[in-house]
Coordinates of C-alpha atoms in Angstrom, one line a residue:
Chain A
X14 CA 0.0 0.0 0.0
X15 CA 1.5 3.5 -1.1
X16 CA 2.2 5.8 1.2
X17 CA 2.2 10.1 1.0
X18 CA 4.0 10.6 -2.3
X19 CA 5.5 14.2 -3.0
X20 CA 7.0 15.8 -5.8
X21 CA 9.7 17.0 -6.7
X22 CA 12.2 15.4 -4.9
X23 CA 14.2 18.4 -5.2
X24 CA 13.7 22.2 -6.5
X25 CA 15.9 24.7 -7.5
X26 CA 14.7 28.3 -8.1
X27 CA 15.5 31.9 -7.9
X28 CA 14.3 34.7 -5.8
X29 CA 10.7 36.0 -7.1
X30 CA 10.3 32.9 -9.1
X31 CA 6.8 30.8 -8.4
X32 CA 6.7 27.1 -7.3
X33 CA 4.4 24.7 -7.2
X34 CA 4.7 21.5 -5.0
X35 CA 2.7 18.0 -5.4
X36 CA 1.5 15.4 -3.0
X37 CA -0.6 12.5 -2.8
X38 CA -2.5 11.5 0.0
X39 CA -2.6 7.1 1.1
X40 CA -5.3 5.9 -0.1
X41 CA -9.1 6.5 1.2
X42 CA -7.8 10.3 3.4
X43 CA -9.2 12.8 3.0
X44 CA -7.1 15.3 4.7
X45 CA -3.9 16.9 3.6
X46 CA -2.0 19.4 5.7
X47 CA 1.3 20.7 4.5
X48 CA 4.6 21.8 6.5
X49 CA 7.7 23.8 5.9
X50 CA 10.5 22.7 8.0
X51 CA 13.8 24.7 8.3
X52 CA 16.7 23.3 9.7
X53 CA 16.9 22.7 13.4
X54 CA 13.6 23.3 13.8
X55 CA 10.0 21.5 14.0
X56 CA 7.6 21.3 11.0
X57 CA 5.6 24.7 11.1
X58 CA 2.1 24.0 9.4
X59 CA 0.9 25.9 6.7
X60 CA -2.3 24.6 5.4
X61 CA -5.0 21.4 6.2
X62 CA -7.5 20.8 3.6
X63 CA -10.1 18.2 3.8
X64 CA -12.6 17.4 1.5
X65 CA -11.1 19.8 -1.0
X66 CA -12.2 23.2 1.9
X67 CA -9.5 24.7 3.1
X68 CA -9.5 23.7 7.3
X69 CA -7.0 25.5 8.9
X70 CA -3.9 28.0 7.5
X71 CA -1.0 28.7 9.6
X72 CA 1.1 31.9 9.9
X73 CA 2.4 32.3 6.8
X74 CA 1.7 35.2 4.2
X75 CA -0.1 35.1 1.2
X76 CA 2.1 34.4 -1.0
X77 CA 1.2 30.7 -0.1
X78 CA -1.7 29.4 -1.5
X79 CA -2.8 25.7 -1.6
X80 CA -5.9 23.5 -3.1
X81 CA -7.3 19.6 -3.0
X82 CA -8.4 18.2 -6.3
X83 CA -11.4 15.5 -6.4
X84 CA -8.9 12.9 -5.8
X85 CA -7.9 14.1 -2.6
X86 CA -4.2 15.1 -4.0
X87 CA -3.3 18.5 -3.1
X88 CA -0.8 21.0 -4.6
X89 CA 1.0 23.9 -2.3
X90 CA 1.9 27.2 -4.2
X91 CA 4.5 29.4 -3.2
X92 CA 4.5 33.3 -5.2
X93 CA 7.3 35.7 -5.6
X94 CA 10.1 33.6 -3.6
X95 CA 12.4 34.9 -1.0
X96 CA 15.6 33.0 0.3
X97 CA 13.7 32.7 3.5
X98 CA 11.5 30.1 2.1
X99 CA 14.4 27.7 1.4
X100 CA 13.1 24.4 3.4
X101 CA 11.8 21.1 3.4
X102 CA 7.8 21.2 2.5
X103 CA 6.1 18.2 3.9
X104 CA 2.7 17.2 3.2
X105 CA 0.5 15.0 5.4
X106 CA -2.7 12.8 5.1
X107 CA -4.9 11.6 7.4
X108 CA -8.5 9.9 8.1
X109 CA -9.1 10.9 11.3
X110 CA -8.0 13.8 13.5
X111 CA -5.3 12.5 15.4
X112 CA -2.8 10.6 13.4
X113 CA -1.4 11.7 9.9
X114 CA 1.2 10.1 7.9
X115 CA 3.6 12.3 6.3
X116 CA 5.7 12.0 2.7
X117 CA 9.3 12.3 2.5
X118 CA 9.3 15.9 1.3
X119 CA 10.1 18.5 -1.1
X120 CA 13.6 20.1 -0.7
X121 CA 13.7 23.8 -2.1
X122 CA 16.6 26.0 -2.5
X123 CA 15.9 29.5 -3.2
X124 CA 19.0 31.6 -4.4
Chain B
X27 CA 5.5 32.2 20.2
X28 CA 6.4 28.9 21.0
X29 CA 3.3 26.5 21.8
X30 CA 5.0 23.1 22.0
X31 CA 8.2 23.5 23.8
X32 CA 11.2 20.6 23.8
X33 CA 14.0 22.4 25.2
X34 CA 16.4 19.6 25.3
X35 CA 18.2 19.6 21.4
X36 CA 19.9 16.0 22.3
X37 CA 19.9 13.5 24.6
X38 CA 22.6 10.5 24.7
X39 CA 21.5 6.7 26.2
X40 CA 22.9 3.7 26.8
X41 CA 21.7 0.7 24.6
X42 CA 18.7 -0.9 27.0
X43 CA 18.6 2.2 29.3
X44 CA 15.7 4.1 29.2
X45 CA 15.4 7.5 27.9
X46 CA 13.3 10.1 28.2
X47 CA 12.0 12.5 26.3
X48 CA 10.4 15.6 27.5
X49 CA 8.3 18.5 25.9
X50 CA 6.0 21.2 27.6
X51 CA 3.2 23.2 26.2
X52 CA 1.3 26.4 27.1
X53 CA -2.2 25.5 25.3
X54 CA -5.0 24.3 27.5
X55 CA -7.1 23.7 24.3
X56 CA -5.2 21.0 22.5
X57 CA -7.2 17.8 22.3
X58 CA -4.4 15.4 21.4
X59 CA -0.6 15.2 21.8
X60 CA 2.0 12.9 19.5
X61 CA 5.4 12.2 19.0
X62 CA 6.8 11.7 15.8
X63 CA 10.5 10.1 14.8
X64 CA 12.5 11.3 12.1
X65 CA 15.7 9.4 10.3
X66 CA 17.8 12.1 8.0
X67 CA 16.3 12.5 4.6
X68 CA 12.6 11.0 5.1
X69 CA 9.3 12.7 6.2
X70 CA 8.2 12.2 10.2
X71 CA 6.8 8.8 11.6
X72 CA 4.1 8.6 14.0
X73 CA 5.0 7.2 17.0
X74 CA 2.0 7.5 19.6
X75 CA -0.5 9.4 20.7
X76 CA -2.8 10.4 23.4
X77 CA -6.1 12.3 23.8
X78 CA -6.2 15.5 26.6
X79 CA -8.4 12.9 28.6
X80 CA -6.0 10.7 29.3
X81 CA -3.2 10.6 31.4
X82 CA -1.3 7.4 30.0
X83 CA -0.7 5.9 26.6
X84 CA 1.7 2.2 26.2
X85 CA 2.4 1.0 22.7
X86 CA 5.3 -1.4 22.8
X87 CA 8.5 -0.1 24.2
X88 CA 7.3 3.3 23.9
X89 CA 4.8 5.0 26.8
X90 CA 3.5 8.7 26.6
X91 CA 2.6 10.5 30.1
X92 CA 0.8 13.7 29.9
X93 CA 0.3 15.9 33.2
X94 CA -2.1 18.5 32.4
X95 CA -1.8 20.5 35.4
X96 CA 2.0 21.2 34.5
X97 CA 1.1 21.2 30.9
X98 CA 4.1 18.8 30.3
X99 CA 4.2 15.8 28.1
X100 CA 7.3 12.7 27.9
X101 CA 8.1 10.1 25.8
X102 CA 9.6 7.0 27.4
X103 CA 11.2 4.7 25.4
X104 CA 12.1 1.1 27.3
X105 CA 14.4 -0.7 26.6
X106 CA 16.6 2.0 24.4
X107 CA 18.0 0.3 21.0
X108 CA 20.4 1.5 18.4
X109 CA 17.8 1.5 15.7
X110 CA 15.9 4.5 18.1
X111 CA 18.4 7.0 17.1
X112 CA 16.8 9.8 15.7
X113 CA 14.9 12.8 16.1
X114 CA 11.7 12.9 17.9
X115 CA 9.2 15.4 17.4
X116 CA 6.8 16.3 19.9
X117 CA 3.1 18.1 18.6
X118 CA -0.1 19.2 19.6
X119 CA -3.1 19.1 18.1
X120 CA -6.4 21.5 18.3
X121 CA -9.2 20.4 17.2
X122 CA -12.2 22.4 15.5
X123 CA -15.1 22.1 13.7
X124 CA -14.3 20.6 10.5
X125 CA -10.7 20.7 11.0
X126 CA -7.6 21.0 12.6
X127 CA -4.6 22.4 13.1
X128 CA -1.4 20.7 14.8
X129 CA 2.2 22.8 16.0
X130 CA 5.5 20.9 16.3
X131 CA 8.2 21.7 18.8
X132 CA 12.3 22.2 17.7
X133 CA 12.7 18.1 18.3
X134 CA 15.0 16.3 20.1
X135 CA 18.2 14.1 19.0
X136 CA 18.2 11.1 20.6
X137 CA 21.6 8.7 20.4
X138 CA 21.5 5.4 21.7
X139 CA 25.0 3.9 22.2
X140 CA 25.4 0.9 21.9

């Protein structure tokens, strides 16, 4: 049984450049929440979608933007890049409202 | 502002020693508490859990106390193993109407030597 796939693996881009990350949730959740972890610290959450509606949105501006196709996959945007948002992005699924299963994560380097 | 505290950035055990892991929150509304592990280069895996209405959660090797009058939280892993070396996340979870929303603290590195 698959679990959370993202993609890329890896992302490269410049400063005021626009990326757009990919994830899949396991199979039959419904939630997706995604995370941008810096280094030496804890995942700092960004978004939680469920049932395509967006749940919950952390402290981040809005330059980040997210959405949940049909299929329960989700996509996180990120506008007009600074350096600052170099970090591991993590996406999450879950069915219930305690436990979520996350994927391995999308490294991006902003130069 | 910090929610989920761990303030401990490592901790070193000896193989089949416990260890301890500790994390403190200022929250009264969170509704469940986990712990997560993380190896270099993959995404966090649960651990365990517990709800706010419990005091005690056992899985295994691994037990999670929470003491909601000193808002603190621990993760007690028995007997310690090699394989245990990693980073463990501690997080809390609020939970809303149609949602939620869950905040991570800094993680702690745990070695186990063996």
């Amino acid at each position: 049984d698959a679990g959370v796939t993202q993609s890329p693996t890896h992302l490269i881009k410049t400063r005021g450049q626009q990326v757009t990350l990919r994830c899949s949730p396991i199979s039959g959740h419904k939630s997706v929440s995604w995370y941008q972890q810096v280094l030496g610290q804890g995942p700092q959450f960004i978004f939680q979608y469920y049932e395509k509606e967006e749940r919950g949105r952390g402290n981040f501006p809005d330059r980040f933007s997210a959405r949940q196709f049909p299929n329960y996959s989700s996509e996180l945007n990120v506008n007009a890049l600074l350096l600052g948002d170099s970090a591991l992005y993590l996406c999450a699924s879950s069915d219930g409202l305690d436990t979520q299963y996350f994927g391995p994560g999308t490294r991006l380097t902003v130069l | 502002d910090q929610q989920v505290k761990q303030n401990s950035p490592s901790l070193s055990v000896q193989e089949g020693r416990i260890s301890i892991l500790n994390c403190d929150y200022t929250n009264s509304m969170f509704d469940y508490f986990l712990w997560y592990k993380k190896y270099p280069a993959e995404g966090p895996t649960f651990l365990i859990s517990i709800s706010s209405i419990k005091d005690k959660n056992e899985d295994g090797r691994f037990t999670v106390f929470l003491n909601k009058s000193a808002k603190h939280l621990s993760l007690h892993i028995v007997p310690s193993q090699p394989g245990d070396s990693a980073v463990y996340f501690c997080a809390a979870s609020a939970v809303y109407t149609g949602g939620f929303k869950t905040i991570f603290g800094a993680g702690t590195r745990l070695f186990v030597k063996a």
